[in-house]
Coordinates of C-alpha atoms and ligand atoms in Angstrom, one line a residue:
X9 CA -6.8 -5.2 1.2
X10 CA -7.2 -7.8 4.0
X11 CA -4.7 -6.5 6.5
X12 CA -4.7 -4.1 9.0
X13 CA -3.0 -0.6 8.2
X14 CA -0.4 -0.8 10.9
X15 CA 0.5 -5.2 9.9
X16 CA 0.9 -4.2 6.0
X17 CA 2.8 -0.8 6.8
X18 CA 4.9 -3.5 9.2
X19 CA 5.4 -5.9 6.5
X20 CA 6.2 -3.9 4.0
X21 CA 9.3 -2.7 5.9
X22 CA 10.1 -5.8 5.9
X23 CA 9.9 -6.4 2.6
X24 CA 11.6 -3.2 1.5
X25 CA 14.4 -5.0 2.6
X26 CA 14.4 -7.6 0.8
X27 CA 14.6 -5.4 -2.1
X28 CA 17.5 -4.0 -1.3
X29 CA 19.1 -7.5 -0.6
X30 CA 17.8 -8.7 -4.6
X31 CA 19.0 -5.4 -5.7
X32 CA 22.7 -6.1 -4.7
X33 CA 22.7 -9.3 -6.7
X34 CA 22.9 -11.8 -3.8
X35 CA 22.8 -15.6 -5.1
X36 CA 22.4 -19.0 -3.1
X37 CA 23.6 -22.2 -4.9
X38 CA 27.4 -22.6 -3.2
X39 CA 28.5 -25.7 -2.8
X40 CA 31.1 -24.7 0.4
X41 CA 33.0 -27.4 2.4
X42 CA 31.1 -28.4 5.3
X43 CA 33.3 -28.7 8.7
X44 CA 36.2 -26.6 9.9
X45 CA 35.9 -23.4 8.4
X46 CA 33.7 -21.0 9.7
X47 CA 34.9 -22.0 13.2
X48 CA 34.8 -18.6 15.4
X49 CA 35.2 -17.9 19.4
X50 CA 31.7 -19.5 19.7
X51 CA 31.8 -22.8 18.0
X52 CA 31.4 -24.0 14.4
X53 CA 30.0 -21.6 12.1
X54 CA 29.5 -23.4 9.3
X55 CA 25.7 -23.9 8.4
X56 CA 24.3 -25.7 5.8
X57 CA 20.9 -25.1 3.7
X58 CA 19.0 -28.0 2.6
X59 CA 15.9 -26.9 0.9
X60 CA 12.9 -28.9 0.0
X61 CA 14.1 -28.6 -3.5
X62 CA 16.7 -27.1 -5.8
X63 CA 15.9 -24.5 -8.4
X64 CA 12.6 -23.1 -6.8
X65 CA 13.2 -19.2 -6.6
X66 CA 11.5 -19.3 -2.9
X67 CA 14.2 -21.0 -1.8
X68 CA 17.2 -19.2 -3.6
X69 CA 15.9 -16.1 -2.0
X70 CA 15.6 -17.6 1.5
X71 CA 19.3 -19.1 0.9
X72 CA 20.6 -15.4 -0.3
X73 CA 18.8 -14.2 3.2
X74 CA 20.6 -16.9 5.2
X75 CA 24.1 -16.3 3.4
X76 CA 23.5 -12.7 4.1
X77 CA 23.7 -13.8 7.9
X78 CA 26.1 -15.8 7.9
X79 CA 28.6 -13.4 5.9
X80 CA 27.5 -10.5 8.9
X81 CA 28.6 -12.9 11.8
X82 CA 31.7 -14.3 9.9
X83 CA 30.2 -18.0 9.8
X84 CA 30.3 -20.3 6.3
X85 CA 27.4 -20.9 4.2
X86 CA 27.0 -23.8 1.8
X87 CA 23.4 -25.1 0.4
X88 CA 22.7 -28.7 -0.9
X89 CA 19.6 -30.4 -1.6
X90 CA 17.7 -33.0 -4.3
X91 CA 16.9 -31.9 -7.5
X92 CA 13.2 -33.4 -6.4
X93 CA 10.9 -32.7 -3.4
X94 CA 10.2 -35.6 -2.4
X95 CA 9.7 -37.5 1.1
X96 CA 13.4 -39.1 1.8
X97 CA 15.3 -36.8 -1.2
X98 CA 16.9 -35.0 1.8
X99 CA 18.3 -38.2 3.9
X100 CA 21.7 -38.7 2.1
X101 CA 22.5 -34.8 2.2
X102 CA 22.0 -35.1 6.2
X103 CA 24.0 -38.0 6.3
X104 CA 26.9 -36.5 4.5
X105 CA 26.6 -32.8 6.6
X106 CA 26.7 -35.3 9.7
X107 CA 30.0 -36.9 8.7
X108 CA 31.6 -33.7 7.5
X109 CA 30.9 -31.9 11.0
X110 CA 28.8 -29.2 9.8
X111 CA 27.8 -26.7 12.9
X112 CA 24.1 -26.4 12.3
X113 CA 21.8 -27.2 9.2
X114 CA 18.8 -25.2 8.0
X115 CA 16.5 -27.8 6.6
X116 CA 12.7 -27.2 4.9
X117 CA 11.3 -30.4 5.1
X118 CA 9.3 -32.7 2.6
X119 CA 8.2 -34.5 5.0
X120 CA 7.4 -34.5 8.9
X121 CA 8.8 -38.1 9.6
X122 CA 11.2 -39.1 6.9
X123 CA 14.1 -37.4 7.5
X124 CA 14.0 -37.6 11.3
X125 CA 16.6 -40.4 12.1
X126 CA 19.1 -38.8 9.4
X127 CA 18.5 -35.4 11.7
X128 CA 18.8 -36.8 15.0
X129 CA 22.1 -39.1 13.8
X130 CA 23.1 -35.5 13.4
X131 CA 22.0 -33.8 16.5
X132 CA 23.9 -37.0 18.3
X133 CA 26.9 -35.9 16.3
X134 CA 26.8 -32.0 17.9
X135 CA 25.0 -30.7 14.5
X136 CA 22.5 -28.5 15.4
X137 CA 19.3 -28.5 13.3
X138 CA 17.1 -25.6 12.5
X139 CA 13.9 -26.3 10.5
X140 CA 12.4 -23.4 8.6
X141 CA 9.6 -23.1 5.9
X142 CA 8.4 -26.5 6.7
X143 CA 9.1 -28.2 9.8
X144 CA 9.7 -31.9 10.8
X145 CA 7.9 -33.3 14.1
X146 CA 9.5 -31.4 16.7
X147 CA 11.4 -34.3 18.5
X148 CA 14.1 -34.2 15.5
X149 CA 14.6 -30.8 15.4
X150 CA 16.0 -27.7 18.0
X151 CA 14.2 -25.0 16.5
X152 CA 10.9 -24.1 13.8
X153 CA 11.3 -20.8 12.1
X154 CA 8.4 -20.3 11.1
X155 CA 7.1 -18.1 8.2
X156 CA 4.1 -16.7 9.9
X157 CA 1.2 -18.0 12.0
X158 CA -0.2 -21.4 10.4
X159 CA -4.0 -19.8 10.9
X160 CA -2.9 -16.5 9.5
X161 CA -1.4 -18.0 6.6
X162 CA -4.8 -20.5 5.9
X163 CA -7.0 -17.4 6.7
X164 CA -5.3 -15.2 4.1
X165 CA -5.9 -17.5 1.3
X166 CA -9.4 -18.3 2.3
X167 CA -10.4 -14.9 2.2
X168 CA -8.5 -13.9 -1.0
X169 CA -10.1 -16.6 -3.0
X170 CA -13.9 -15.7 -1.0
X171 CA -13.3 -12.6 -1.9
X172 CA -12.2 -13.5 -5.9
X173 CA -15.3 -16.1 -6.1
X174 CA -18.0 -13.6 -5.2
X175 CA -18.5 -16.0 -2.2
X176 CA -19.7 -19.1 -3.4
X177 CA -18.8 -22.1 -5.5
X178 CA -16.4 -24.8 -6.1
X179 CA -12.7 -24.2 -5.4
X180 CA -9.9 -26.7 -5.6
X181 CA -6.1 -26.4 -4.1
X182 CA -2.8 -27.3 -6.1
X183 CA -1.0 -28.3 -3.3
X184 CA 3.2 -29.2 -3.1
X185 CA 4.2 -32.6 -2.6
X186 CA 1.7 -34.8 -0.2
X187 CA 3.7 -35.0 2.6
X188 CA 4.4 -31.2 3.1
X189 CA 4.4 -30.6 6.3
X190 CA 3.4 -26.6 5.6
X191 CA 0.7 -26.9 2.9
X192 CA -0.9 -30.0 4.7
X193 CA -0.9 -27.7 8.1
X194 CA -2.3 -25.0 6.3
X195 CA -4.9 -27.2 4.1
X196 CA -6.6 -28.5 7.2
X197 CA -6.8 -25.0 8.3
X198 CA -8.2 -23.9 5.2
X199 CA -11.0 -26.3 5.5
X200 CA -11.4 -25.1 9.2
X201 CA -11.7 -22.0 7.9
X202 CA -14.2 -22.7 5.0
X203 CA -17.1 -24.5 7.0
X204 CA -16.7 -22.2 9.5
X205 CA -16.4 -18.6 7.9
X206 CA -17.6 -19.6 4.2
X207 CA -20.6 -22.7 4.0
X208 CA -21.6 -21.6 0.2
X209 CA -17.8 -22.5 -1.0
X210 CA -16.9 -26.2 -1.8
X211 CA -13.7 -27.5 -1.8
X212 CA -14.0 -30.4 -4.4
X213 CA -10.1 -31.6 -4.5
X214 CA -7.0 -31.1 -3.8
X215 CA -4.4 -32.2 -6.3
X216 CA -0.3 -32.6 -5.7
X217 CA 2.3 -31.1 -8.4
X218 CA 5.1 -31.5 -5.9
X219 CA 6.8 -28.5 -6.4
X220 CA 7.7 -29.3 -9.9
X221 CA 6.5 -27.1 -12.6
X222 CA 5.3 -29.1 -15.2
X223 CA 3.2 -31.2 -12.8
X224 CA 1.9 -28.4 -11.7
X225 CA 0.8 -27.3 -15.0
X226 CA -0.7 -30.9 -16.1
X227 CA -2.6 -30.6 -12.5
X228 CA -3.8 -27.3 -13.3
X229 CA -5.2 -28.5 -16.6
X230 CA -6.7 -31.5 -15.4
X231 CA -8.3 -30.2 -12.7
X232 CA -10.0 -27.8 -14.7
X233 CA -10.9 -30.8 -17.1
X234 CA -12.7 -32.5 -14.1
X235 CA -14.5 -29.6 -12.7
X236 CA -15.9 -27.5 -14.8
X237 CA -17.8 -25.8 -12.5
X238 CA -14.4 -24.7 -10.6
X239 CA -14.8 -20.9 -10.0
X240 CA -11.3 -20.9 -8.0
X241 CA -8.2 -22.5 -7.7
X242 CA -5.9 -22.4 -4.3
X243 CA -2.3 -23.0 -4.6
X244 CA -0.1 -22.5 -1.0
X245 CA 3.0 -23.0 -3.2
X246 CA 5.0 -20.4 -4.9
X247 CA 6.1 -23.2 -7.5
X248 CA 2.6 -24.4 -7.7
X249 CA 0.4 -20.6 -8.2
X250 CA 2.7 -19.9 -11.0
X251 CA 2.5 -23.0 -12.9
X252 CA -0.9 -22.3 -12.3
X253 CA -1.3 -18.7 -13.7
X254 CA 0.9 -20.0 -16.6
X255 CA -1.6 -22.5 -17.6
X256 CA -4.8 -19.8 -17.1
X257 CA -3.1 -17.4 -18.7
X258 CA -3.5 -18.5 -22.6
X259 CA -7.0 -20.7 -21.4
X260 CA -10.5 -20.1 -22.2
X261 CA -10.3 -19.9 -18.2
X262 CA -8.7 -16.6 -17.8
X263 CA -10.3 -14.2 -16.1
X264 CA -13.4 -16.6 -15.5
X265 CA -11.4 -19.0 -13.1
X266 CA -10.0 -17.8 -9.9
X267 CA -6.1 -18.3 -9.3
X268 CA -4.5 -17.1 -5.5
X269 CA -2.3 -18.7 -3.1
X270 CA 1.3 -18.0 -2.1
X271 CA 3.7 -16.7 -4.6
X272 CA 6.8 -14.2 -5.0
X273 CA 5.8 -10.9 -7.1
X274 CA 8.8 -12.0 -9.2
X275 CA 7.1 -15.3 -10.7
X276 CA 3.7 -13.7 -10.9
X277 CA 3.9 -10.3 -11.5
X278 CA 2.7 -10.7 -15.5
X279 CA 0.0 -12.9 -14.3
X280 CA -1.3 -9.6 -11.7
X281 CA -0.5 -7.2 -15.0
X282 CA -2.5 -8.8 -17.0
X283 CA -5.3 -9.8 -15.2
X284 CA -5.0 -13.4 -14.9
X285 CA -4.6 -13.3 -11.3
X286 CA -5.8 -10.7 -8.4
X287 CA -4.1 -10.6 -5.4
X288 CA -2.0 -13.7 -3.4
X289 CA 0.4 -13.6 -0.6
X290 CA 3.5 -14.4 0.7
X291 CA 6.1 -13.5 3.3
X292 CA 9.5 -12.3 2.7
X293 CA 11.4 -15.7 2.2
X294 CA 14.9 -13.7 2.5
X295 CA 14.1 -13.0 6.3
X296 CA 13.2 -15.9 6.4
X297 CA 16.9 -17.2 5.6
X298 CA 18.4 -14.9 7.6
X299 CA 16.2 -15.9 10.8
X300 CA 16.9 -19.2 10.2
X301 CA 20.7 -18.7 10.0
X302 CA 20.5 -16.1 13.2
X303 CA 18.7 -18.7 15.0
X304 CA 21.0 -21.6 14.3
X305 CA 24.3 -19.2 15.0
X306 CA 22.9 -19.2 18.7
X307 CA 22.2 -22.9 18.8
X308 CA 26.1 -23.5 18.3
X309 CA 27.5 -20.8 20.1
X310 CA 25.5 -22.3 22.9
X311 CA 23.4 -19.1 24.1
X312 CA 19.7 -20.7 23.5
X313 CA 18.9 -24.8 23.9
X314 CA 15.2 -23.8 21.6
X315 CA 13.5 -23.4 24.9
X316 CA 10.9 -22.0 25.5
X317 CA 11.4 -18.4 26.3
X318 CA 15.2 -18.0 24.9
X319 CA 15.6 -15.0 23.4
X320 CA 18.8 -13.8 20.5
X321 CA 19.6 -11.5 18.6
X322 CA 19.0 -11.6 15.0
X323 CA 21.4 -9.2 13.2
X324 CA 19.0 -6.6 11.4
X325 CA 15.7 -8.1 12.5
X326 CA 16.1 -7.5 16.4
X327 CA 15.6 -9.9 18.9
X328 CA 13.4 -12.8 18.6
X329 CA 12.1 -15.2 21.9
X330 CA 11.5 -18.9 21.2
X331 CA 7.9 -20.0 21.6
X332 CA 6.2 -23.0 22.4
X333 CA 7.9 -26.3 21.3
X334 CA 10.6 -24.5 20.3
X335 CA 9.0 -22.7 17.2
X336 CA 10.0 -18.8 16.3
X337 CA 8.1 -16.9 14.2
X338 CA 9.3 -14.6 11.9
X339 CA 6.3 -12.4 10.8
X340 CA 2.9 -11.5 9.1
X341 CA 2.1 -12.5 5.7
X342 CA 1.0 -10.1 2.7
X343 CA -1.1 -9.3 0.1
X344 CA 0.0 -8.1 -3.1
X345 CA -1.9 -7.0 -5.8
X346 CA -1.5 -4.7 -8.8
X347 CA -1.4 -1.6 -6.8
X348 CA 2.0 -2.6 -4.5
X349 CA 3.3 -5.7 -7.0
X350 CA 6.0 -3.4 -8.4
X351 CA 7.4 -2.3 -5.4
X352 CA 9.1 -5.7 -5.0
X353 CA 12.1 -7.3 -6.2
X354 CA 12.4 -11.2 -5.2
Ligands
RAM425 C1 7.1 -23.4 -2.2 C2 7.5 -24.4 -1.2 C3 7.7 -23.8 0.2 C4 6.5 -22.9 0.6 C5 6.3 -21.9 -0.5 C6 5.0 -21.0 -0.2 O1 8.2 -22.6 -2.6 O2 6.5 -25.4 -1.1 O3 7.8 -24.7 1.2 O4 6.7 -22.3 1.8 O5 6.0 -22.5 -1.8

């Protein structure tokens, strides 16, 4: 295990709770009415959550944690968002939040730049916007929840798959889509991480299945095609690892090739009972959510601007203080592994 006792005993309280949340049968996917309702003593309660995609089970979970919130502090939830990831799939979904007068919008971007204008035509119009999972550049945004420390995150994966590889040898990463601003951040970092920490592993490509399944899968196969020296593949995407594990799982490759990254325990945990994949990590995308929906309640109501140094209160999670350039960080990642892989439910 790569964390420290007191981080994993941490996270894992963390997680239990997310557990609980799955287990009473929470679902994302409403389609709610955007202005009007919702509106409390504070302001305008209804917030909107625009994932990077529909249909990827990181992002239901991370919707059922921010409509958790927003049903504790009497606000209205609604999510919308492209049936694709890709760069500008999120514009026309700001535009029409803007013009129906939502309160705040919780977006995971595609793409640092793409949807900026659409944000700050909203932020003109008194929306606030809250990034989470994957953040714009910070000029089009109030606040970055983010999922854990970018470094931590790289690190983890960098010394799962070390660890996996024996060491050495040639590794590739299935990324998301190309413009992620997340699995770009944490690529870089990886590679930091390699040449400084790990000289003896090569990273030979890195391949995009933007957060669609079966591209994920043909990428998989194709990259084991072209390499077939590959002792390890990366994959920083939930929807990505499990395509992945999918396509190791029947290959000659099982067992042989190297499969960790980010993933929920739900999507992978017949991949971790059978041995097709070891250990990968995550966060607990619910939290996430309901950070996300905490943080943009105090936006509207007016008590924090996303300077540096507010502080609020986040309902079950305690208080949080805004960081530099108005990023909040939720946590630590995880590791799970056959041992703790059953005690989770998401
Ligand atoms: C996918 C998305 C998301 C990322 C997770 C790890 O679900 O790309 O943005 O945070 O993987």
């Amino acid at each position: 295990m790569l964390f420290h006792k007191k981080t994993r005993v941490a996270a894992l309280a963390a997680l239990a709770v997310s557990v609980a949340l799955v287990a009473t049968g929470c679902a994302a996917g409403d389609s709610g009415s955007g202005g009007g309702e919702g509106e409390g003593d504070g302001g305008n309660l209804s917030i909107t959550f625009l994932p990077k995609n529909l249909g990827n089970p990181y992002f239901d979970t991370s919707n059922a944690g921010g409509e958790e919130a927003i049903e504790e502090f009497g606000g209205t939830f609604a999510e919308v968002g492209p049936a694709e990831a890709t760069p500008d799939g999120q514009v026309s979904y700001i535009n029409t939040l803007t013009q129906q007068g939502v309160g705040a919008i919780a977006v995971s971007a595609n793409d640092p730049k793409a949807i900026c204008d659409a944000l700050n035509e909203a932020r003109d119009a008194g929306v606030k916007v809250v990034t989470f999972d994957s953040d714009t550049n910070a000029d089009c945004r109030d606040l970055f929840v983010n999922q854990a420390d970018s470094e931590g995150i790289a690190k983890v994966q960098v010394d799962l798959i070390a660890e996996q590889i024996g060491g050495a040898g040639e590794i590739a990463v299935l990324s998301a889509s190309a413009n992620a601003t997340n699995q770009n951040a944490w690529i870089e970092l990886m590679k930091e991480e390699l040449a400084a920490s790990h000289p003896d592993i090569e990273l030979v490509e890195v391949v995009y299945g933007d957060d669609d399944d079966q591209t994920s899968f043909d990428k998989t196969a194709a990259l084991l095609q072209t390499h077939p020296n590959l002792k390890g593949i990366v994959s920083p995407t939930t929807v990505g690892i499990a395509a992945a594990a999918r396509y190791l799982q029947t290959s000659e490759y099982k067992g042989a090739v190297a499969l960790t990254g980010l993933g929920t325990p739900n999507q992978m945990r017949e991949y971790v009972e059978d041995g097709t994949v070891t250990a990968f990590a995550l966060w607990n995308p619910a939290d996430l959510g309901y950070l996300a929906a905490f943080a943009s309640k105090a936006l509207i109501e007016g008590d924090i601007t996303g300077a540096e140094g507010d502080t609020f209160e986040a309902g079950k999670l305690g208080e949080y203080t805004v960081g530099a350039d108005g990023v909040v960080l939720l946590g630590d990642p995880y590791v799970f592994d056959a041992e703790n892989i059953g005690d989770f439910d998401f």
